[in-house]
mmCIF file of C-alpha atoms in Angstrom:
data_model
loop_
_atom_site.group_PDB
_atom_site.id
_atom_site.type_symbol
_atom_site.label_atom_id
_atom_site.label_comp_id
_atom_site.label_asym_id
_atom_site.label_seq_id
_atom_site.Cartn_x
_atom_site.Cartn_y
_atom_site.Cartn_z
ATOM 1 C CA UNK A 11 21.546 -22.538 18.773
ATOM 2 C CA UNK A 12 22.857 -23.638 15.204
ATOM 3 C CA UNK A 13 21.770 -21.708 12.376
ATOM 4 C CA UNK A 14 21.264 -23.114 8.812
ATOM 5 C CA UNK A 15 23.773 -21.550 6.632
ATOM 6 C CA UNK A 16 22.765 -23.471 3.354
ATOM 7 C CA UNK A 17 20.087 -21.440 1.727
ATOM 8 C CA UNK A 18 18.022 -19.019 3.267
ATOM 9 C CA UNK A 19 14.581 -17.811 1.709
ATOM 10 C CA UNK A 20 13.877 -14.548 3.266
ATOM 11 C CA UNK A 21 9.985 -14.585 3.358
ATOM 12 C CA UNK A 22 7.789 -11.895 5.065
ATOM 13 C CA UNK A 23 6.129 -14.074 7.043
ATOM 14 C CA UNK A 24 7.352 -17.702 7.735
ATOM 15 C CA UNK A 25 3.902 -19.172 7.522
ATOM 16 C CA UNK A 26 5.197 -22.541 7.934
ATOM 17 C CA UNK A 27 8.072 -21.929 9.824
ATOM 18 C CA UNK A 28 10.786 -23.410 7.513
ATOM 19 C CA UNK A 29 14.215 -22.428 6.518
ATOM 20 C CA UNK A 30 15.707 -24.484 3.342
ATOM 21 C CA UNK A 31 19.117 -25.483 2.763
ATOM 22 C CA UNK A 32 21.821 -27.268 -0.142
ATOM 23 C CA UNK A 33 25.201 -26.445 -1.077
ATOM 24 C CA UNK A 34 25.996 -23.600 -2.970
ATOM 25 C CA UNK A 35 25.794 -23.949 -6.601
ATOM 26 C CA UNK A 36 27.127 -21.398 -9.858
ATOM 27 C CA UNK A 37 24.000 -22.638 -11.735
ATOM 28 C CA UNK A 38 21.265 -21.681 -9.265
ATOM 29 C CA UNK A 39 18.843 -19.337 -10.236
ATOM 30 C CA UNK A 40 15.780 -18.557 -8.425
ATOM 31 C CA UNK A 41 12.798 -16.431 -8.571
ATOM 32 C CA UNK A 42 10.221 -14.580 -5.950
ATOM 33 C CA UNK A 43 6.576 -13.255 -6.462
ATOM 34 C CA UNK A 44 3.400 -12.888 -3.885
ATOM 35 C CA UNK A 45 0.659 -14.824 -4.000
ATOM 36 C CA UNK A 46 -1.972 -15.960 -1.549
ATOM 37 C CA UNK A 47 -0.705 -13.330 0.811
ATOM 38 C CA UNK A 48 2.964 -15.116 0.843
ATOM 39 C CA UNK A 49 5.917 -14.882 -1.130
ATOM 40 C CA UNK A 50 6.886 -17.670 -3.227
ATOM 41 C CA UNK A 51 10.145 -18.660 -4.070
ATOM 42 C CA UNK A 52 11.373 -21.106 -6.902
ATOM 43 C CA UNK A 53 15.180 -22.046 -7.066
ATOM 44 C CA UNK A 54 16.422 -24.150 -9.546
ATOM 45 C CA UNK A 55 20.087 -25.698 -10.212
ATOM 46 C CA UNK A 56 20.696 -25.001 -14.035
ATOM 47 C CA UNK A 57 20.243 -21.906 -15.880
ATOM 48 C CA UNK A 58 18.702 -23.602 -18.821
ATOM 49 C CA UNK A 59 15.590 -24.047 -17.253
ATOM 50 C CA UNK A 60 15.282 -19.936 -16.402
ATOM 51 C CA UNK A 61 12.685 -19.159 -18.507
ATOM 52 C CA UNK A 62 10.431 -22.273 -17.081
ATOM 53 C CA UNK A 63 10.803 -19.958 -13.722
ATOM 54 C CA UNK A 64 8.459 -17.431 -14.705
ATOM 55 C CA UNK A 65 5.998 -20.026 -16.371
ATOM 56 C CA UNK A 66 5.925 -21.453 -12.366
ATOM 57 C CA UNK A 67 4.766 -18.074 -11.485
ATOM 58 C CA UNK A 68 1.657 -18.104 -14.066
ATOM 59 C CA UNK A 69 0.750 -21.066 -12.250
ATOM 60 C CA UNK A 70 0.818 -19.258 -9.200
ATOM 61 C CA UNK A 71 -1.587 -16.393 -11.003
ATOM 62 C CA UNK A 72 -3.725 -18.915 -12.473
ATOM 63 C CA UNK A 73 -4.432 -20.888 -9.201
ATOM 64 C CA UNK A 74 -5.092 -17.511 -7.215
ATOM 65 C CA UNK A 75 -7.516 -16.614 -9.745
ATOM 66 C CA UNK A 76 -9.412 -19.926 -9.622
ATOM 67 C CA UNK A 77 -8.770 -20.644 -5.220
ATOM 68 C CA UNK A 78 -8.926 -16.860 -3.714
ATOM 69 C CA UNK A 79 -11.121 -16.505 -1.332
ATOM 70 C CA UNK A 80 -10.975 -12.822 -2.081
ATOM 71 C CA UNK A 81 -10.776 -12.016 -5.614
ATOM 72 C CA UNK A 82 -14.269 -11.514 -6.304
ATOM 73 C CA UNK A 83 -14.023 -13.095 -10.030
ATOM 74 C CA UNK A 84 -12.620 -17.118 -8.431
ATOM 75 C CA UNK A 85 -14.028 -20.224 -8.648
ATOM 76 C CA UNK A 86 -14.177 -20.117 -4.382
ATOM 77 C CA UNK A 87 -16.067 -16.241 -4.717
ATOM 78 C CA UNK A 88 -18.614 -17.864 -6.691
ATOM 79 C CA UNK A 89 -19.060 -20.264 -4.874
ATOM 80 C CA UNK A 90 -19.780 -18.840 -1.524
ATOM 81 C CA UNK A 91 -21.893 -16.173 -2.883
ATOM 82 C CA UNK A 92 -24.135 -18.537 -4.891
ATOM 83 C CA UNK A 93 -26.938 -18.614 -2.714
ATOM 84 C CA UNK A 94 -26.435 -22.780 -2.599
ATOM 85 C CA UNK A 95 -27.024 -22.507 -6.786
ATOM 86 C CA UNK A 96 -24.903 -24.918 -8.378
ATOM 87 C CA UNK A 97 -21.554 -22.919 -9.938
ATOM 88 C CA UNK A 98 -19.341 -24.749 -12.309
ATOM 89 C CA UNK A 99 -15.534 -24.473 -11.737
ATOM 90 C CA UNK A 100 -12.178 -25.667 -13.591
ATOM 91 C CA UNK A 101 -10.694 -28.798 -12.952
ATOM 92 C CA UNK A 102 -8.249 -27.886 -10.731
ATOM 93 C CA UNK A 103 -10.422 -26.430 -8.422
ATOM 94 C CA UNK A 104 -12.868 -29.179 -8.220
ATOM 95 C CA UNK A 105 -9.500 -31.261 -7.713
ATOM 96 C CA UNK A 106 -8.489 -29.222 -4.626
ATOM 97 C CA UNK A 107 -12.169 -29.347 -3.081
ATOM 98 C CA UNK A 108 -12.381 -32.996 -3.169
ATOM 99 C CA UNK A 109 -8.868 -33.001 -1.385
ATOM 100 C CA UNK A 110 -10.244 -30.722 1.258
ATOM 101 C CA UNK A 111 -13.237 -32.731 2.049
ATOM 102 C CA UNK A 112 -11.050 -35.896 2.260
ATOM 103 C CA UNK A 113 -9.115 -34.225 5.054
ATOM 104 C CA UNK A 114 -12.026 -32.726 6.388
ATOM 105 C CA UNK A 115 -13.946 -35.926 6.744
ATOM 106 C CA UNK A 116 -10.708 -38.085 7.915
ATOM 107 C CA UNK A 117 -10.030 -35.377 10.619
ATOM 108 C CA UNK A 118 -13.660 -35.772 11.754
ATOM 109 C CA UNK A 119 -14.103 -31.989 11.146
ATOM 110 C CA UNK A 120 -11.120 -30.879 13.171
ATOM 111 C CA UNK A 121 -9.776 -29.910 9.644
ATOM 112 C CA UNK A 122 -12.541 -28.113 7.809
ATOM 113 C CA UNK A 123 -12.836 -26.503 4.521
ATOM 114 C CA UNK A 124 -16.403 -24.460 5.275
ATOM 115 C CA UNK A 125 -14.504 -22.111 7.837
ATOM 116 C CA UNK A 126 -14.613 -19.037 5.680
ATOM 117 C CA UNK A 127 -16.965 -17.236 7.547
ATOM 118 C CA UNK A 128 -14.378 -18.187 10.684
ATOM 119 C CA UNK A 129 -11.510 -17.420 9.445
ATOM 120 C CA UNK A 130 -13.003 -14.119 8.178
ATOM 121 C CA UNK A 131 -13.427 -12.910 11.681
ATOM 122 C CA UNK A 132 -9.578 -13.576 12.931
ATOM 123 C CA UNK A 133 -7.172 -10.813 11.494
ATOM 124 C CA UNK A 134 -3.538 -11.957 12.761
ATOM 125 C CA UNK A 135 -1.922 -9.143 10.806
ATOM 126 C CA UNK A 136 -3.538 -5.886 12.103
ATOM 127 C CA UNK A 137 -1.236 -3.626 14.123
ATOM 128 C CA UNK A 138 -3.781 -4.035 17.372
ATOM 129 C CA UNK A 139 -5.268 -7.722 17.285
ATOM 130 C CA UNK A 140 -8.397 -8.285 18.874
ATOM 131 C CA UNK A 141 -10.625 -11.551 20.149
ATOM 132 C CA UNK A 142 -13.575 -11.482 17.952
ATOM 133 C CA UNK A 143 -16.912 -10.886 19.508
ATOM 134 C CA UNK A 144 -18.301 -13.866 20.887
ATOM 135 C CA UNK A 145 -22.023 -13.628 19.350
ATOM 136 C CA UNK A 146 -19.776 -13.335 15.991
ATOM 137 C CA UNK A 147 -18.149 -16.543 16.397
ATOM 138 C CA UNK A 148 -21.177 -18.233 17.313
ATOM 139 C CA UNK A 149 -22.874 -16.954 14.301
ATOM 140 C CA UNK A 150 -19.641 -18.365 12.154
ATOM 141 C CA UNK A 151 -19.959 -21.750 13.667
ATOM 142 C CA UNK A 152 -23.620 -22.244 12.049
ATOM 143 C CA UNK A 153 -22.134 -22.446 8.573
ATOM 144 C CA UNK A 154 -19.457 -24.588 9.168
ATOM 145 C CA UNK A 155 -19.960 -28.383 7.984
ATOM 146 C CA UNK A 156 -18.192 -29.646 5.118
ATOM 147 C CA UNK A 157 -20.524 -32.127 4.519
ATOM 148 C CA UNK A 158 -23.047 -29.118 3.361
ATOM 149 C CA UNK A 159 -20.184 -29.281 0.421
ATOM 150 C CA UNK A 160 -21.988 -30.889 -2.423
ATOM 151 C CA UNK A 161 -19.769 -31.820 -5.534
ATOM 152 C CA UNK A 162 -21.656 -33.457 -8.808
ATOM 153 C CA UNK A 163 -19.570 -33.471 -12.351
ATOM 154 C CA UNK A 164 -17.462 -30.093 -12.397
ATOM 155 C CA UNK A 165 -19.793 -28.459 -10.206
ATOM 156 C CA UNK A 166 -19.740 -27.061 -6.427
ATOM 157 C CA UNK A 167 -22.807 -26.168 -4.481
ATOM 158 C CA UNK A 168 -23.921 -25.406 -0.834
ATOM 159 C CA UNK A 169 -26.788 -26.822 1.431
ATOM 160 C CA UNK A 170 -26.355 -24.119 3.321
ATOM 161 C CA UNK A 171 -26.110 -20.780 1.307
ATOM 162 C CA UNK A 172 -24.115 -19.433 4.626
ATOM 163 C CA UNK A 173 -21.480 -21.202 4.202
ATOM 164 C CA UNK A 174 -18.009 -20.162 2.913
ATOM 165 C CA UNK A 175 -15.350 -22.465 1.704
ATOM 166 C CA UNK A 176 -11.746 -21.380 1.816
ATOM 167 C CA UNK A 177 -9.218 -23.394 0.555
ATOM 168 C CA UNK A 178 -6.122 -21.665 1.667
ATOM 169 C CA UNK A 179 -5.192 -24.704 4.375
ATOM 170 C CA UNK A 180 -4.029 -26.419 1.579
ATOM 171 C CA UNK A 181 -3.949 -24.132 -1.572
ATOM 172 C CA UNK A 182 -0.467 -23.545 -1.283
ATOM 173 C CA UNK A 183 0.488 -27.466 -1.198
ATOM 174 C CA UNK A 184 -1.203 -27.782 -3.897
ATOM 175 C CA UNK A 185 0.222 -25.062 -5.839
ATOM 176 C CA UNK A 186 3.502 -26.522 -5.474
ATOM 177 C CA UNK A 187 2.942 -30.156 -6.568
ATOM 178 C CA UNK A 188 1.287 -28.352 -9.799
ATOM 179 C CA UNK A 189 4.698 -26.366 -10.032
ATOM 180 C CA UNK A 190 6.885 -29.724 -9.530
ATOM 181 C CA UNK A 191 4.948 -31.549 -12.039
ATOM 182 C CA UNK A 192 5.176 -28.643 -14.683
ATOM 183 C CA UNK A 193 8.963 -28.606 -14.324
ATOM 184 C CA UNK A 194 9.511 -32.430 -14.313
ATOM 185 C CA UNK A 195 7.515 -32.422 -17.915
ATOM 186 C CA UNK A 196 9.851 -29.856 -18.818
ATOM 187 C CA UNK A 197 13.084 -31.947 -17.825
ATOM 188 C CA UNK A 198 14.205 -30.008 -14.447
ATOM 189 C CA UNK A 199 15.541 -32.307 -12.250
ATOM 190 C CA UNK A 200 16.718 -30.594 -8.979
ATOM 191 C CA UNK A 201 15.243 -27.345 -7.194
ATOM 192 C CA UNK A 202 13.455 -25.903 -4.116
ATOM 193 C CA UNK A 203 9.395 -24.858 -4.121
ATOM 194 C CA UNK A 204 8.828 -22.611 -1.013
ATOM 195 C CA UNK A 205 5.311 -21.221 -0.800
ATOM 196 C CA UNK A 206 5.339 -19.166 2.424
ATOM 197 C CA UNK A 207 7.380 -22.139 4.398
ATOM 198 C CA UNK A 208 5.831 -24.812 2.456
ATOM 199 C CA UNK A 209 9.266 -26.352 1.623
ATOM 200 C CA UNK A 210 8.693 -29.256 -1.776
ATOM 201 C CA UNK A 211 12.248 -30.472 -3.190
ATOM 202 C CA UNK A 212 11.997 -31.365 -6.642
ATOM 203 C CA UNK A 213 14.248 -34.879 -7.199
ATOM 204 C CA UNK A 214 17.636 -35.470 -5.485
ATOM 205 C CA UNK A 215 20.585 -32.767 -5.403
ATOM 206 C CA UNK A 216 23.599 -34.098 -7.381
ATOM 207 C CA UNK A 217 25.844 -33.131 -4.262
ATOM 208 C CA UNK A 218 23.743 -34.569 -1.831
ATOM 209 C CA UNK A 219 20.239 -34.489 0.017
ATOM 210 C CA UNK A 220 18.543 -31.049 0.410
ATOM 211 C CA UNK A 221 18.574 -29.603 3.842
ATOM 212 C CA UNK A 222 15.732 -28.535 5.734
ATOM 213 C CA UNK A 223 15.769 -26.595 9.071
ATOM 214 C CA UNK A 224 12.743 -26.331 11.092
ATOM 215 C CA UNK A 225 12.141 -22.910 12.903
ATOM 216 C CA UNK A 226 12.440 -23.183 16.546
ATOM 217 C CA UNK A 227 8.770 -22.222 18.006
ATOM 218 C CA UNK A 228 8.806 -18.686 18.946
ATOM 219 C CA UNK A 229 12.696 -18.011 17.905
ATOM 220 C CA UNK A 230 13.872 -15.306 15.786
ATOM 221 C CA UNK A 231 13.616 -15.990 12.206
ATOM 222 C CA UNK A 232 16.452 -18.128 11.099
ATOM 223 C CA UNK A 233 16.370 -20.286 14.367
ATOM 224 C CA UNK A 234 16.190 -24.013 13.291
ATOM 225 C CA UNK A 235 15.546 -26.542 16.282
ATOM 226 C CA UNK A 236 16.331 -29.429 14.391
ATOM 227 C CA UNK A 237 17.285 -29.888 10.119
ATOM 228 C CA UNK A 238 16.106 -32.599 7.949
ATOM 229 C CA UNK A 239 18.256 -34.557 4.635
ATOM 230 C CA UNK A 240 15.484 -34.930 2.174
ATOM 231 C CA UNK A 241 15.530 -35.767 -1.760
ATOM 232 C CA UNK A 242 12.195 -35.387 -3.532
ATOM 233 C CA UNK A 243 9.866 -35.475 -0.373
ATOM 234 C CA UNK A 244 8.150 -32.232 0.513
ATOM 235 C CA UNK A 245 8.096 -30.680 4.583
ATOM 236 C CA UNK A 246 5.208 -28.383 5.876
ATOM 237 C CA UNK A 247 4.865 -27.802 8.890
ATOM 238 C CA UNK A 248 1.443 -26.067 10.983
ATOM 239 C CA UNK A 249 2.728 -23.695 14.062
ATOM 240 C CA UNK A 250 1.235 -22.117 16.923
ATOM 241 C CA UNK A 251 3.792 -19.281 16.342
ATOM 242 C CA UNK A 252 3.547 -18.491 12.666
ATOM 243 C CA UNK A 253 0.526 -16.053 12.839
ATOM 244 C CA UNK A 254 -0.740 -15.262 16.631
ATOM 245 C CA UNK A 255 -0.756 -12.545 19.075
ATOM 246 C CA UNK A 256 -0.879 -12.424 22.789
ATOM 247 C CA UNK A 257 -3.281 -10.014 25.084
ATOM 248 C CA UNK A 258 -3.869 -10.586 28.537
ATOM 249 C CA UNK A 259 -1.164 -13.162 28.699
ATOM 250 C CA UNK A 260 -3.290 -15.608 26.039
ATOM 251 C CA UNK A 261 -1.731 -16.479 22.934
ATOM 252 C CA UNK A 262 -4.457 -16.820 20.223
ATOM 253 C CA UNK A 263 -3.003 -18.040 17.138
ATOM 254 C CA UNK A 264 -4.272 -18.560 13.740
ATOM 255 C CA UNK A 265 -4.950 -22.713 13.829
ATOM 256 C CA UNK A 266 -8.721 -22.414 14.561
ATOM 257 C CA UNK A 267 -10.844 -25.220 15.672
ATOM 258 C CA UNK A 268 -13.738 -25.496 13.660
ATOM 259 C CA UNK A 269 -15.946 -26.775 16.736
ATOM 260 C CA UNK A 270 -15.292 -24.045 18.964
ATOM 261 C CA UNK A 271 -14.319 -20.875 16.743
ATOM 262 C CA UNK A 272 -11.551 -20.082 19.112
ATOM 263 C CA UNK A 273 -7.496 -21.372 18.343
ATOM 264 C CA UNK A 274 -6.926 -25.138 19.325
ATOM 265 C CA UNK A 275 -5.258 -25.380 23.313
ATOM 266 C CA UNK A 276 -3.958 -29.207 22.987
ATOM 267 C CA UNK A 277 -0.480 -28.610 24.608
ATOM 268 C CA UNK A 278 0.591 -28.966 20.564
ATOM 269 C CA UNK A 279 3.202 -26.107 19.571
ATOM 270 C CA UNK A 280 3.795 -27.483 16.118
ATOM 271 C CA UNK A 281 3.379 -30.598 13.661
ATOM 272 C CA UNK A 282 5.959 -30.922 11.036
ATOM 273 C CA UNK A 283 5.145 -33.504 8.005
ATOM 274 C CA UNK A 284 7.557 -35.374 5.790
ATOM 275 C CA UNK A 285 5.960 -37.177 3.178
ATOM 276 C CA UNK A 286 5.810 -36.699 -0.842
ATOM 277 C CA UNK A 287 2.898 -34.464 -2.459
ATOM 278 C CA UNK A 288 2.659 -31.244 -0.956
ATOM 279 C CA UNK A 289 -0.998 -31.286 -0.623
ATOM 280 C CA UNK A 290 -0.937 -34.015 1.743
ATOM 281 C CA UNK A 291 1.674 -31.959 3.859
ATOM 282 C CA UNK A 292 -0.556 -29.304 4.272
ATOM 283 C CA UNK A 293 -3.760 -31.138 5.305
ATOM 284 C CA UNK A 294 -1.794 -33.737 7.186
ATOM 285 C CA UNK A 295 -0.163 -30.986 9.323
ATOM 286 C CA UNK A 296 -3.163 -29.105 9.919
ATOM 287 C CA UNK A 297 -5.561 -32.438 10.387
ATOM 288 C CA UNK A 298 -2.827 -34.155 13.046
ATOM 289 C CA UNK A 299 -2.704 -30.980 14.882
ATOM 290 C CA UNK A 300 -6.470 -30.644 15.472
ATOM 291 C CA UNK A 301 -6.230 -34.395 16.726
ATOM 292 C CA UNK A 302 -3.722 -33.774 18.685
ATOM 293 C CA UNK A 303 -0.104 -35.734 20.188
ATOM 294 C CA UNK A 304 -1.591 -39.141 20.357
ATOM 295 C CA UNK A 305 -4.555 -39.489 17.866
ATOM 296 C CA UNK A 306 -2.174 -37.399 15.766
ATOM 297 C CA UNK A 307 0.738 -39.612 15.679
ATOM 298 C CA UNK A 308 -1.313 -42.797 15.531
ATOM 299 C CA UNK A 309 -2.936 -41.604 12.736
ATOM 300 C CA UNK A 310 0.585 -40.848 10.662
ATOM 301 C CA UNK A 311 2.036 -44.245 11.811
ATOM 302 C CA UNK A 312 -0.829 -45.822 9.359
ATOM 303 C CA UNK A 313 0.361 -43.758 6.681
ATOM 304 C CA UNK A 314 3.319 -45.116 3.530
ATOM 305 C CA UNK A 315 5.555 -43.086 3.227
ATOM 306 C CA UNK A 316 4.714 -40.559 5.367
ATOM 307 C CA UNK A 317 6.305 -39.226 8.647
ATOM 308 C CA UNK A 318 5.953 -36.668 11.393
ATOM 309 C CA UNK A 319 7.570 -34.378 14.400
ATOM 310 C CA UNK A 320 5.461 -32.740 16.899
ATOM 311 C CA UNK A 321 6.809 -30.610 19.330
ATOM 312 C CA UNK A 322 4.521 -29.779 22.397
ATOM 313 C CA UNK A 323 4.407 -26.616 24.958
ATOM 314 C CA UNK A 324 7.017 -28.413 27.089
ATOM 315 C CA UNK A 325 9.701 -27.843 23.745
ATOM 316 C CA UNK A 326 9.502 -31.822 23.419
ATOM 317 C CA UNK A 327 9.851 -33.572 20.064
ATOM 318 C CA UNK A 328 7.762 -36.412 19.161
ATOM 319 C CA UNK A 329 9.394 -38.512 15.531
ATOM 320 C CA UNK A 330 7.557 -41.021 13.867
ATOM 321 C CA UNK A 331 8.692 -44.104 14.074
ATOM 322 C CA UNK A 332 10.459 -43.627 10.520
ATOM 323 C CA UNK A 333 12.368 -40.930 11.139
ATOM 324 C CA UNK A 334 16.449 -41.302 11.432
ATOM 325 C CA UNK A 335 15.154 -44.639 9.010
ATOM 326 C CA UNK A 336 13.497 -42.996 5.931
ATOM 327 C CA UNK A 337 14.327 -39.279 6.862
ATOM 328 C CA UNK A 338 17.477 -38.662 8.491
ATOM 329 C CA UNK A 339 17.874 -35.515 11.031
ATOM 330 C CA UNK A 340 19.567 -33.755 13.517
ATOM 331 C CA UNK A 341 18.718 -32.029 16.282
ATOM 332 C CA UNK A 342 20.499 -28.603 16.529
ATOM 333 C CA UNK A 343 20.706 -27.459 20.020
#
C-alpha cells in the first residue's frame, strides 16, 4: 500500500479520513488550532498572506461561539434550552440552519439536524465505550424531527421544547467555505483548509493540481486507498471507521440513524464527496450515506458539479460517473 508523501496534516483524530497532498513549496506557511473538538489546519503558498492565517483562526473562534453545541453562551445553547421561545441568532447561524434543514428534508430525515439529544448519548472517545441504554435512545428519538425547526426573520424556535439541534454534521464545511471566501477577498490564491479531514483547496496550485489521498477504511493513519488531482473543489468524506468501537464483535460507529438511534448497517464503509462548497461536502456525505449505495449514488448523479466514491464492507469502490472525467484519480493498491 502507497503512502502519500506530499503533505501530511497530522490531526488527532482523522474525522474525515483524509490525508492532503502538493509539492513542496519555500513559501508555504501554515497554521494549527482546535476547534469543534478537531484540529484545524490552514496552509498557504506565500508568506505575504501570514498574518491573514491567524485572522482564519478568529473565524474559527467566532463560529464555535455562535454553532457549539456546548458552550453554554451559542446561538445553538440558546436555542435548545429555550423552552420552544423564539431566540434570535446572527446571520451566520441562521445561514447554517437553513442548510441543515435542506439536507435534512432532501435526505428524508436520514440526515437530521434535531439529533442533539442522540448524539448526546453516544461517547466514541471514552476509554471504555458503551451501547447506550435502550429506554435512553427511545426517549432521544421523541425529539428528533427537523421539521419541529421553525425559522421566521433571524429567529430559531422549537415545536417541541425537547428537541436539540446540533449542527456539527456540517459546521465544519461550513467553517471552511467562510475561511476560503475571507482569503480570496484578501487576494490568496492557492492553499489547503483541513478541518478535522474536511480537505477544501483554495484555487489551483501553480505547479499543478492538489493531491488528495483517501484513508483506507480501518488502516493505520497515513494509509490512502486511492488519491484524488483537485484544483479549487473541496473532498469530505463520512466513515464508518473515523469514530467507532467494537464490543462483542459489533462495530458501532458514530454515523447514527436518526430513525433508529443506533449506527446505520447498510453494507456502506464510507462515502467520499467531490464537489465545490464545503458545506455541501459535508451534508452530501453524511445524507448519501444514510440512503445508502444505490439511492445514494442516484441521488449524486443528479447533482452539477458534484461527484462521489463509496466504498462498501466488501472494500469495493463505487465512482460517479464523472470521475477520471471531471476529477482524475488513482487507485493506490
Amino acid at each position: 500500500m502507497k503512502k502519500l508523501i506530499y503533505f501530511f496534516i497530522n490531526i488527532f483524530l482523522l474525522s474525515f479520513g483524509f490525508l492532503a497532498g502538493c509539492g513542496t513549496s519555500p513559501e508555504k506557511i501554515s497554521k494549527s488550532g482546535f476547534y469543534f473538538d478537531t484540529v484545524i489546519t490552514v496552509t498557504l503558498y506565500d508568506k505575504e498572506y501570514e498574518p491573514h492565517l491567524e485572522d482564519c483562526f478568529k473565524l474559527a473562534d467566532t463560529y464555535e461561539q455562535y454553532f457549539s453545541a456546548t458552550r453554554k453562551d451559542s446561538d445553538v445553547s440558546k436555542i435548545n434550552t429555550a423552552g420552544g421561545k423564539p431566540v434570535q441568532v446572527h446571520e451566520e447561524t441562521m445561514e447554517l440552519i437553513q442548510k441543515g434543514l435542506y439536507y435534512s428534508q432532501v435526505s428524508g430525515g436520514g440526515f437530521d439536524i434535531t439529533v442533539g439529544n442522540l448524539t448526546s448519548l453516544w461517547d466514541f472517545s471514552q476509554e471504555n465505550p458503551a451501547v447506550p441504554k435502550d429506554s435512553d435512545i427511545q426517549n432521544a428519538l421523541a425529539s428528533i424531527d427537523y421539521r419541529n425547526v421553525e425559522v421566521s426573520g433571524n429567529t430559531v424556535s422549537l415545536k417541541n421544547p425537547q428537541t436539540h439541534i446540533d449542527l456539527g454534521g456540517i459546521a465544519k464545511g461550513y467553517i471552511a467555505d467562510k475561511m476560503k471566501e475571507y482569503l480570496i477577498e484578501q487576494g490568496v490564491t492557492e492553499g489547503i483548509i483541513n478541518l478535522g479531514g474536511n480537505v477544501l483547496c483554495l484555487g489551483e496550485k501553480t505547479d499543478g493540481a492538489y493531491h488528495i489521498g483517501v484513508q483506507k477504511p480501518f488502516e493505520p493513519e497515513g494509509t490512502a486507498l486511492f488519491a484524488l488531482n483537485v484544483a479549487d473543489k473541496t473532498v469530505v468524506t463520512s466513515g464508518v471507521y473515523e469514530r467507532c468501537f467494537t464490543l462483542k464483535d459489533k462495530l458501532y460507529h458514530h454515523i447514527l440513524n436518526p430513525a433508529s438511534g443506533y449506527p446505520y448497517d447498510n453494507h456502506l464503509v464510507s462515502v467520499t464527496i467531490i464537489c465545490k462548497n464545503s458545506v455541501d461536502g459535508d451534508g452530501l456525505s453524511t445524507a448519501c450515506f444514510s440512503m445508502g449505495l444505490e439511492k445514494g449514488m442516484e441521488f449524486i448523479e443528479n447533482l452539477s458539479d458534484t461527484e462521489a466514491v463509496f466504498i462498501t464492507e466488501d472494500n469495493e469502490l463505487h465512482f460517479s460517473s464523472g470521475m477520471g472525467k471531471t476529477v482524475p484519480y488513482e487507485i493506490l493498491e
